[in-house]
């Protein structure tokens, strides 16, 4: 039974990966944008410390996009064209459908992490210990989870036409207000407090703590901030998914 479930999950994951990677208009920008931004701000206009700081922030920025779009836009499209209803009628558990999409987002996270790290080492002179690189990679994978859940909520709530615009409307402002593009201390005090509501801010601070460039708050507060974002999004997504039956 376990072997059958694993085979089913493997096939569903392969189908989702193939489906996403056929959309070149999505794949190339999702991978190229964070690399291009890092090349400009972290390499051309920065130094070694700036390169390390921006590497972490652009990794968070980079993994947000595929997670939001794969769940937010693709789920909305599959829901409208009936594919999601067909999967609900099949013997395959709903968890495998979601895990397959998570696997695709994690694959994007791995590719983006690898490319940004190569650029950082070869062009920006960034150096870290093996333990720091491993922690940063683990963070890149962790960072996909809250945005997968947020994207799922959107994909189950909005139409296929509205979803892309709404994802962009959330993706870019969240990135800016989290301090991923500019240090949070440059913002007005009200916006600095607002950043505490955003998982990307907490993930950025967790990453910056690896190289001692964070704001110095307790790491547990940032982990709590991410958790408190994931729980309600997961609850809403489950309610929305069950209501489709």
Tab-separated table of C-alpha atoms in Angstrom, residues 53 57 60 64 147 170-184 187 191 194-205 208 215:
chain	number	residue	atom	x	y	z
A	53	UNK	CA	23.067	40.652	2.852
A	57	UNK	CA	17.059	38.644	0.780
A	60	UNK	CA	13.652	34.786	-0.068
A	64	UNK	CA	8.245	33.443	-3.060
A	147	UNK	CA	3.723	31.177	0.333
A	170	UNK	CA	0.587	40.712	-3.212
A	171	UNK	CA	4.002	39.426	-4.317
A	172	UNK	CA	5.716	42.734	-5.090
A	173	UNK	CA	4.396	44.862	-2.176
A	174	UNK	CA	5.159	42.085	0.325
A	175	UNK	CA	8.714	41.887	-1.020
A	176	UNK	CA	9.239	45.625	-0.666
A	177	UNK	CA	7.550	46.044	2.724
A	178	UNK	CA	9.495	43.101	4.173
A	179	UNK	CA	12.792	44.879	3.636
A	180	UNK	CA	13.941	42.501	0.906
A	181	UNK	CA	14.867	45.369	-1.426
A	182	UNK	CA	15.714	48.099	1.094
A	183	UNK	CA	16.726	47.744	4.766
A	184	UNK	CA	13.653	47.919	6.974
A	187	UNK	CA	11.072	52.802	6.366
A	191	UNK	CA	5.811	50.340	8.138
A	194	UNK	CA	3.704	46.378	9.727
A	195	UNK	CA	6.607	44.222	8.501
A	196	UNK	CA	6.127	42.016	11.569
A	197	UNK	CA	2.896	40.750	10.003
A	198	UNK	CA	4.729	39.491	6.905
A	199	UNK	CA	6.397	36.051	6.798
A	200	UNK	CA	9.004	37.280	4.320
A	201	UNK	CA	10.311	39.765	6.910
A	202	UNK	CA	10.706	37.019	9.510
A	203	UNK	CA	12.328	34.661	6.995
A	204	UNK	CA	14.734	37.408	5.971
A	205	UNK	CA	15.704	38.035	9.598
A	208	UNK	CA	20.410	37.321	8.156
A	215	UNK	CA	18.224	43.316	13.722
